[in-house]
PDB file of C-alpha atoms in Angstrom:
ATOM      1  CA  MET Z 116      87.151 118.674 198.013  1.00  0.00           C
ATOM      2  CA  MET Z 117      86.824 114.978 197.257  1.00  0.00           C
ATOM      3  CA  THR Z 118      83.574 113.352 198.329  1.00  0.00           C
ATOM      4  CA  ASN Z 119      84.885 109.838 197.755  1.00  0.00           C
ATOM      5  CA  LEU Z 120      87.879 108.046 196.331  1.00  0.00           C
ATOM      6  CA  PHE Z 121      86.475 107.884 192.801  1.00  0.00           C
ATOM      7  CA  SER Z 122      85.804 111.626 192.533  1.00  0.00           C
ATOM      8  CA  THR Z 123      89.351 112.068 191.170  1.00  0.00           C
ATOM      9  CA  PHE Z 124      88.071 110.507 187.946  1.00  0.00           C
ATOM     10  CA  ASP Z 125      85.278 113.028 187.582  1.00  0.00           C
ATOM     11  CA  PRO Z 126      85.766 114.739 184.185  1.00  0.00           C
ATOM     12  CA  SER Z 127      84.113 118.018 185.237  1.00  0.00           C
ATOM     13  CA  THR Z 128      86.010 120.871 186.878  1.00  0.00           C
ATOM     14  CA  LEU Z 129      84.926 123.430 189.428  1.00  0.00           C
ATOM     15  CA  LEU Z 130      83.616 125.636 186.631  1.00  0.00           C
ATOM     16  CA  TYR Z 131      81.521 122.750 185.264  1.00  0.00           C
ATOM     17  CA  THR Z 132      83.443 122.675 182.022  1.00  0.00           C
ATOM     18  CA  GLN Z 133      85.081 119.799 180.276  1.00  0.00           C
ATOM     19  CA  LEU Z 134      88.616 121.202 180.262  1.00  0.00           C
ATOM     20  CA  ASN Z 135      90.030 118.031 181.721  1.00  0.00           C
ATOM     21  CA  TRP Z 136      89.241 116.227 178.504  1.00  0.00           C
ATOM     22  CA  MET Z 137      91.816 118.424 176.781  1.00  0.00           C
ATOM     23  CA  SER Z 138      94.515 116.212 178.254  1.00  0.00           C
ATOM     24  CA  MET Z 139      93.530 113.686 175.598  1.00  0.00           C
ATOM     25  CA  MET Z 140      94.691 116.093 172.882  1.00  0.00           C
ATOM     26  CA  ILE Z 141      98.142 116.816 174.306  1.00  0.00           C
ATOM     27  CA  SER Z 142      99.653 113.733 172.686  1.00  0.00           C
ATOM     28  CA  PHE Z 143      98.123 114.698 169.330  1.00  0.00           C
ATOM     29  CA  MET Z 144      99.628 118.176 169.606  1.00  0.00           C
ATOM     30  CA  ILE Z 145     103.103 116.786 170.292  1.00  0.00           C
ATOM     31  CA  ILE Z 146     103.092 114.364 167.357  1.00  0.00           C
ATOM     32  CA  PRO Z 147     103.801 116.173 164.041  1.00  0.00           C
ATOM     33  CA  SER Z 148     100.836 116.610 161.730  1.00  0.00           C
ATOM     34  CA  LEU Z 149     102.654 114.871 158.860  1.00  0.00           C
ATOM     35  CA  PHE Z 150     102.378 111.655 160.879  1.00  0.00           C
ATOM     36  CA  TRP Z 151      98.612 111.746 160.496  1.00  0.00           C
ATOM     37  CA  LEU Z 152      98.129 113.351 157.101  1.00  0.00           C
ATOM     38  CA  ILE Z 153      98.630 111.621 153.794  1.00  0.00           C
ATOM     39  CA  PRO Z 154     100.666 113.870 151.456  1.00  0.00           C
ATOM     40  CA  ASN Z 155      98.179 115.731 149.302  1.00  0.00           C
ATOM     41  CA  ARG Z 156      98.536 117.745 146.123  1.00  0.00           C
ATOM     42  CA  MET Z 157      99.467 120.898 148.015  1.00  0.00           C
ATOM     43  CA  ASN Z 158     102.337 119.098 149.731  1.00  0.00           C
ATOM     44  CA  PHE Z 159     103.537 117.700 146.420  1.00  0.00           C
ATOM     45  CA  LEU Z 160     103.337 121.173 144.860  1.00  0.00           C
ATOM     46  CA  VAL Z 161     105.351 122.778 147.666  1.00  0.00           C
ATOM     47  CA  GLN Z 162     107.948 120.000 147.579  1.00  0.00           C
ATOM     48  CA  MET Z 163     108.276 120.349 143.828  1.00  0.00           C
ATOM     49  CA  MET Z 164     108.734 124.126 144.140  1.00  0.00           C
ATOM     50  CA  LEU Z 165     111.350 123.632 146.850  1.00  0.00           C
ATOM     51  CA  MET Z 166     113.331 121.187 144.743  1.00  0.00           C
ATOM     52  CA  LYS Z 167     113.156 123.366 141.627  1.00  0.00           C
ATOM     53  CA  LEU Z 168     114.290 126.452 143.525  1.00  0.00           C
ATOM     54  CA  HIS Z 169     117.033 124.499 145.274  1.00  0.00           C
ATOM     55  CA  MET Z 170     118.405 123.188 141.981  1.00  0.00           C
ATOM     56  CA  GLU Z 171     118.404 126.644 140.373  1.00  0.00           C
ATOM     57  CA  PHE Z 172     119.922 128.433 143.358  1.00  0.00           C
ATOM     58  CA  LYS Z 173     122.519 125.686 143.843  1.00  0.00           C
ATOM     59  CA  ILE Z 174     123.821 126.239 140.306  1.00  0.00           C
ATOM     60  CA  LEU Z 175     124.191 129.977 140.917  1.00  0.00           C
ATOM     61  CA  THR Z 176     125.690 129.808 144.407  1.00  0.00           C
ATOM     62  CA  LYS Z 177     127.856 126.739 143.558  1.00  0.00           C
ATOM     63  CA  ASN Z 178     126.996 125.193 146.948  1.00  0.00           C
ATOM     64  CA  ASN Z 179     124.031 123.781 148.842  1.00  0.00           C
ATOM     65  CA  ASN Z 180     123.418 126.848 151.048  1.00  0.00           C
ATOM     66  CA  THR Z 181     120.158 127.858 149.410  1.00  0.00           C
ATOM     67  CA  LEU Z 182     117.841 127.821 152.429  1.00  0.00           C
ATOM     68  CA  ILE Z 183     117.982 131.574 153.031  1.00  0.00           C
ATOM     69  CA  PHE Z 184     117.073 132.373 149.415  1.00  0.00           C
ATOM     70  CA  ILE Z 185     114.231 129.840 149.292  1.00  0.00           C
ATOM     71  CA  SER Z 186     112.855 131.210 152.585  1.00  0.00           C
ATOM     72  CA  LEU Z 187     113.160 134.741 151.216  1.00  0.00           C
ATOM     73  CA  PHE Z 188     111.263 133.754 148.076  1.00  0.00           C
ATOM     74  CA  PHE Z 189     108.359 132.191 149.977  1.00  0.00           C
ATOM     75  CA  PHE Z 190     108.150 135.025 152.516  1.00  0.00           C
ATOM     76  CA  ILE Z 191     107.946 137.711 149.822  1.00  0.00           C
ATOM     77  CA  LEU Z 192     105.546 135.569 147.779  1.00  0.00           C
ATOM     78  CA  ILE Z 193     103.132 135.180 150.708  1.00  0.00           C
ATOM     79  CA  ASN Z 194     103.235 138.912 151.465  1.00  0.00           C
ATOM     80  CA  ASN Z 195     102.624 139.765 147.801  1.00  0.00           C
ATOM     81  CA  PHE Z 196      99.591 137.496 147.636  1.00  0.00           C
ATOM     82  CA  MET Z 197      98.211 138.723 150.948  1.00  0.00           C
ATOM     83  CA  GLY Z 198      98.197 142.251 149.551  1.00  0.00           C
ATOM     84  CA  LEU Z 199      95.772 141.169 146.818  1.00  0.00           C
ATOM     85  CA  PHE Z 200      92.999 140.490 149.317  1.00  0.00           C
ATOM     86  CA  PRO Z 201      90.641 143.359 150.214  1.00  0.00           C
ATOM     87  CA  TYR Z 202      91.310 145.422 153.337  1.00  0.00           C
ATOM     88  CA  ILE Z 203      94.735 143.826 153.925  1.00  0.00           C
ATOM     89  CA  PHE Z 204      97.835 145.995 154.234  1.00  0.00           C
ATOM     90  CA  THR Z 205     100.328 145.408 151.403  1.00  0.00           C
ATOM     91  CA  SER Z 206     103.660 145.403 153.224  1.00  0.00           C
ATOM     92  CA  SER Z 207     105.736 144.554 150.143  1.00  0.00           C
ATOM     93  CA  SER Z 208     104.729 147.839 148.482  1.00  0.00           C
ATOM     94  CA  HIS Z 209     106.682 149.888 151.034  1.00  0.00           C
ATOM     95  CA  LEU Z 210     110.409 150.561 150.969  1.00  0.00           C
ATOM     96  CA  VAL Z 211     110.635 149.867 154.699  1.00  0.00           C
ATOM     97  CA  PHE Z 212     109.796 146.234 153.969  1.00  0.00           C
ATOM     98  CA  THR Z 213     111.887 145.783 150.828  1.00  0.00           C
ATOM     99  CA  LEU Z 214     114.953 147.664 152.057  1.00  0.00           C
ATOM    100  CA  SER Z 215     114.944 145.659 155.281  1.00  0.00           C
ATOM    101  CA  PHE Z 216     115.682 142.593 153.153  1.00  0.00           C
ATOM    102  CA  ALA Z 217     117.801 144.041 150.361  1.00  0.00           C
ATOM    103  CA  LEU Z 218     120.171 146.185 152.447  1.00  0.00           C
ATOM    104  CA  PRO Z 219     121.238 143.579 155.060  1.00  0.00           C
ATOM    105  CA  LEU Z 220     121.732 140.949 152.353  1.00  0.00           C
ATOM    106  CA  TRP Z 221     123.854 143.281 150.237  1.00  0.00           C
ATOM    107  CA  LEU Z 222     125.895 144.438 153.253  1.00  0.00           C
ATOM    108  CA  SER Z 223     126.570 140.875 154.356  1.00  0.00           C
ATOM    109  CA  PHE Z 224     127.680 139.900 150.838  1.00  0.00           C
ATOM    110  CA  MET Z 225     129.969 142.926 150.565  1.00  0.00           C
ATOM    111  CA  ILE Z 226     131.528 142.441 153.994  1.00  0.00           C
ATOM    112  CA  PHE Z 227     132.108 138.746 153.324  1.00  0.00           C
ATOM    113  CA  GLY Z 228     133.552 139.399 149.854  1.00  0.00           C
ATOM    114  CA  TRP Z 229     135.899 142.231 150.823  1.00  0.00           C
ATOM    115  CA  LEU Z 230     137.195 140.404 153.898  1.00  0.00           C
ATOM    116  CA  ASN Z 231     137.701 136.966 152.358  1.00  0.00           C
ATOM    117  CA  ASN Z 232     138.103 137.586 148.613  1.00  0.00           C
ATOM    118  CA  THR Z 233     139.649 141.047 148.440  1.00  0.00           C
ATOM    119  CA  TYR Z 234     141.635 140.524 145.237  1.00  0.00           C
ATOM    120  CA  TYR Z 235     138.631 138.974 143.519  1.00  0.00           C
ATOM    121  CA  MET Z 236     136.460 141.933 144.512  1.00  0.00           C
ATOM    122  CA  PHE Z 237     139.010 144.388 143.118  1.00  0.00           C
ATOM    123  CA  ALA Z 238     139.234 142.352 139.903  1.00  0.00           C
ATOM    124  CA  HIS Z 239     135.454 142.348 139.624  1.00  0.00           C
ATOM    125  CA  LEU Z 240     135.507 146.146 139.298  1.00  0.00           C
ATOM    126  CA  MET Z 241     137.384 145.802 136.007  1.00  0.00           C
ATOM    127  CA  PRO Z 242     135.645 143.709 133.304  1.00  0.00           C
ATOM    128  CA  GLN Z 243     137.951 141.546 131.254  1.00  0.00           C
ATOM    129  CA  GLY Z 244     139.051 143.060 127.950  1.00  0.00           C
ATOM    130  CA  THR Z 245     138.475 146.702 128.960  1.00  0.00           C
ATOM    131  CA  PRO Z 246     140.707 149.168 127.015  1.00  0.00           C
ATOM    132  CA  PRO Z 247     143.245 151.020 129.218  1.00  0.00           C
ATOM    133  CA  VAL Z 248     141.676 154.367 128.379  1.00  0.00           C
ATOM    134  CA  LEU Z 249     138.296 153.310 129.771  1.00  0.00           C
ATOM    135  CA  MET Z 250     139.601 151.604 132.912  1.00  0.00           C
ATOM    136  CA  PRO Z 251     139.054 154.562 135.310  1.00  0.00           C
ATOM    137  CA  PHE Z 252     135.529 155.084 133.989  1.00  0.00           C
ATOM    138  CA  MET Z 253     134.711 151.374 134.239  1.00  0.00           C
ATOM    139  CA  VAL Z 254     135.842 151.298 137.866  1.00  0.00           C
ATOM    140  CA  CYS Z 255     133.526 154.224 138.665  1.00  0.00           C
ATOM    141  CA  ILE Z 256     130.622 152.683 136.755  1.00  0.00           C
ATOM    142  CA  GLU Z 257     131.044 149.273 138.402  1.00  0.00           C
ATOM    143  CA  THR Z 258     131.335 150.868 141.849  1.00  0.00           C
ATOM    144  CA  ILE Z 259     128.158 152.899 141.358  1.00  0.00           C
ATOM    145  CA  SER Z 260     126.255 149.910 139.984  1.00  0.00           C
ATOM    146  CA  ASN Z 261     127.382 147.868 142.970  1.00  0.00           C
ATOM    147  CA  VAL Z 262     126.370 150.516 145.501  1.00  0.00           C
ATOM    148  CA  ILE Z 263     122.861 151.028 144.086  1.00  0.00           C
ATOM    149  CA  ARG Z 264     122.031 147.309 144.061  1.00  0.00           C
ATOM    150  CA  PRO Z 265     120.021 147.272 147.309  1.00  0.00           C
ATOM    151  CA  GLY Z 266     118.088 150.317 146.132  1.00  0.00           C
ATOM    152  CA  THR Z 267     117.239 148.745 142.785  1.00  0.00           C
ATOM    153  CA  LEU Z 268     116.153 145.519 144.477  1.00  0.00           C
ATOM    154  CA  ALA Z 269     113.892 147.364 146.903  1.00  0.00           C
ATOM    155  CA  ILE Z 270     112.426 149.828 144.402  1.00  0.00           C
ATOM    156  CA  ARG Z 271     111.776 147.140 141.772  1.00  0.00           C
ATOM    157  CA  LEU Z 272     109.638 145.095 144.157  1.00  0.00           C
ATOM    158  CA  SER Z 273     107.765 147.994 145.748  1.00  0.00           C
ATOM    159  CA  ALA Z 274     107.141 149.824 142.450  1.00  0.00           C
ATOM    160  CA  ASN Z 275     105.657 146.749 140.775  1.00  0.00           C
ATOM    161  CA  MET Z 276     103.343 146.094 143.710  1.00  0.00           C
ATOM    162  CA  ILE Z 277     102.256 149.757 143.879  1.00  0.00           C
ATOM    163  CA  ALA Z 278     101.553 149.953 140.133  1.00  0.00           C
ATOM    164  CA  GLY Z 279      99.168 147.008 140.086  1.00  0.00           C
ATOM    165  CA  HIS Z 280      97.289 148.121 143.183  1.00  0.00           C
ATOM    166  CA  LEU Z 281      96.890 151.624 141.755  1.00  0.00           C
ATOM    167  CA  LEU Z 282      95.371 150.234 138.574  1.00  0.00           C
ATOM    168  CA  LEU Z 283      92.918 148.108 140.549  1.00  0.00           C
ATOM    169  CA  THR Z 284      91.976 151.097 142.728  1.00  0.00           C
ATOM    170  CA  LEU Z 285      91.449 153.399 139.754  1.00  0.00           C
ATOM    171  CA  LEU Z 286      89.259 150.856 137.990  1.00  0.00           C
ATOM    172  CA  GLY Z 287      87.291 150.253 141.175  1.00  0.00           C
ATOM    173  CA  ASN Z 288      86.553 153.964 141.518  1.00  0.00           C
ATOM    174  CA  THR Z 289      85.619 154.245 137.846  1.00  0.00           C
ATOM    175  CA  GLY Z 290      83.082 151.433 138.060  1.00  0.00           C
ATOM    176  CA  THR Z 291      80.850 153.391 140.424  1.00  0.00           C
ATOM    177  CA  MET Z 292      80.591 156.300 137.961  1.00  0.00           C
ATOM    178  CA  VAL Z 293      79.980 154.310 134.765  1.00  0.00           C
ATOM    179  CA  ASP Z 294      77.013 152.023 135.414  1.00  0.00           C
ATOM    180  CA  MET Z 295      76.605 150.952 131.795  1.00  0.00           C
ATOM    181  CA  LEU Z 296      80.146 149.610 131.557  1.00  0.00           C
ATOM    182  CA  ILE Z 297      80.197 147.857 134.931  1.00  0.00           C
ATOM    183  CA  PHE Z 298      80.549 144.392 133.394  1.00  0.00           C
ATOM    184  CA  ILE Z 299      83.523 145.497 131.306  1.00  0.00           C
ATOM    185  CA  VAL Z 300      85.155 147.024 134.388  1.00  0.00           C
ATOM    186  CA  ILE Z 301      84.622 143.796 136.354  1.00  0.00           C
ATOM    187  CA  LEU Z 302      86.150 141.768 133.509  1.00  0.00           C
ATOM    188  CA  VAL Z 303      89.160 144.069 133.285  1.00  0.00           C
ATOM    189  CA  GLN Z 304      89.615 143.904 137.068  1.00  0.00           C
ATOM    190  CA  PHE Z 305      89.497 140.119 136.948  1.00  0.00           C
ATOM    191  CA  LEU Z 306      92.203 140.094 134.275  1.00  0.00           C
ATOM    192  CA  LEU Z 307      94.250 142.568 136.310  1.00  0.00           C
ATOM    193  CA  ILE Z 308      94.019 140.345 139.381  1.00  0.00           C
ATOM    194  CA  ILE Z 309      95.363 137.442 137.314  1.00  0.00           C
ATOM    195  CA  LEU Z 310      98.156 139.712 136.086  1.00  0.00           C
ATOM    196  CA  GLU Z 311      98.931 140.841 139.639  1.00  0.00           C
ATOM    197  CA  SER Z 312      99.083 137.234 140.789  1.00  0.00           C
ATOM    198  CA  ALA Z 313     101.674 136.549 138.097  1.00  0.00           C
ATOM    199  CA  VAL Z 314     103.570 139.719 139.069  1.00  0.00           C
ATOM    200  CA  ALA Z 315     103.576 138.616 142.716  1.00  0.00           C
ATOM    201  CA  ILE Z 316     105.229 135.326 141.764  1.00  0.00           C
ATOM    202  CA  ILE Z 317     107.649 136.870 139.279  1.00  0.00           C
ATOM    203  CA  GLN Z 318     108.810 139.680 141.563  1.00  0.00           C
ATOM    204  CA  SER Z 319     109.461 137.364 144.492  1.00  0.00           C
ATOM    205  CA  TYR Z 320     111.438 135.093 142.163  1.00  0.00           C
ATOM    206  CA  VAL Z 321     113.379 138.047 140.725  1.00  0.00           C
ATOM    207  CA  PHE Z 322     114.233 139.315 144.207  1.00  0.00           C
ATOM    208  CA  ALA Z 323     115.482 135.895 145.306  1.00  0.00           C
ATOM    209  CA  ILE Z 324     117.400 135.136 142.102  1.00  0.00           C
ATOM    210  CA  LEU Z 325     119.144 138.521 142.058  1.00  0.00           C
ATOM    211  CA  SER Z 326     120.138 138.075 145.687  1.00  0.00           C
ATOM    212  CA  THR Z 327     121.574 134.694 144.740  1.00  0.00           C
ATOM    213  CA  LEU Z 328     123.525 136.239 141.862  1.00  0.00           C
ATOM    214  CA  TYR Z 329     124.922 138.949 144.126  1.00  0.00           C
ATOM    215  CA  SER Z 330     126.083 136.341 146.617  1.00  0.00           C
ATOM    216  CA  SER Z 331     127.766 134.286 143.868  1.00  0.00           C
ATOM    217  CA  GLU Z 332     129.814 137.321 142.806  1.00  0.00           C
ATOM    218  CA  THR Z 333     131.465 137.562 146.235  1.00  0.00           C
ATOM    219  CA  SER Z 334     132.470 133.905 146.569  1.00  0.00           C
TER     220      SER Z 334
END
């Protein structure tokens, strides 16, 4: 209840908090953060990575539709790095995670290729210059290699993430039993973490680049 006309300008609420002052921040929340921030080194690094990936994927796909592959690369990269922190679930080491990306991508490429480029897809089953005697075997081999592509994509990523984490776990358990060699174990674990960081980048890049190659074969 207002006591006088100027009580509407009272900044305090009924709970004696200063929530009304939050109205000052609404305009700052609407305006994008890039309006206020000067581009820093992290922004330059991300922009450089985006341009490099776009140029490489554009050459393979022969068009400018590279957003899905760049997004896939960064999403897998972030999940791989998050798994290196203690007590954080490594989602990229499970086939549920990797197959959920590999299988829909492969199915969409196959459906698009067989519906729009049927003759090209049939011709792709027979490599150029194959002897007539080997043609039936080459068709079977190419069909099998095409069918197992989502499985190889998923298993490659999950197996590499599992292998590194197992090594780190085994070394961590060994360090508690060998007190004299604790410094050597810590050094080896530090080197393994550097190796796992490189594997996280490489495997996300391999997953994205192979997906790009598979899409280029259907267009």
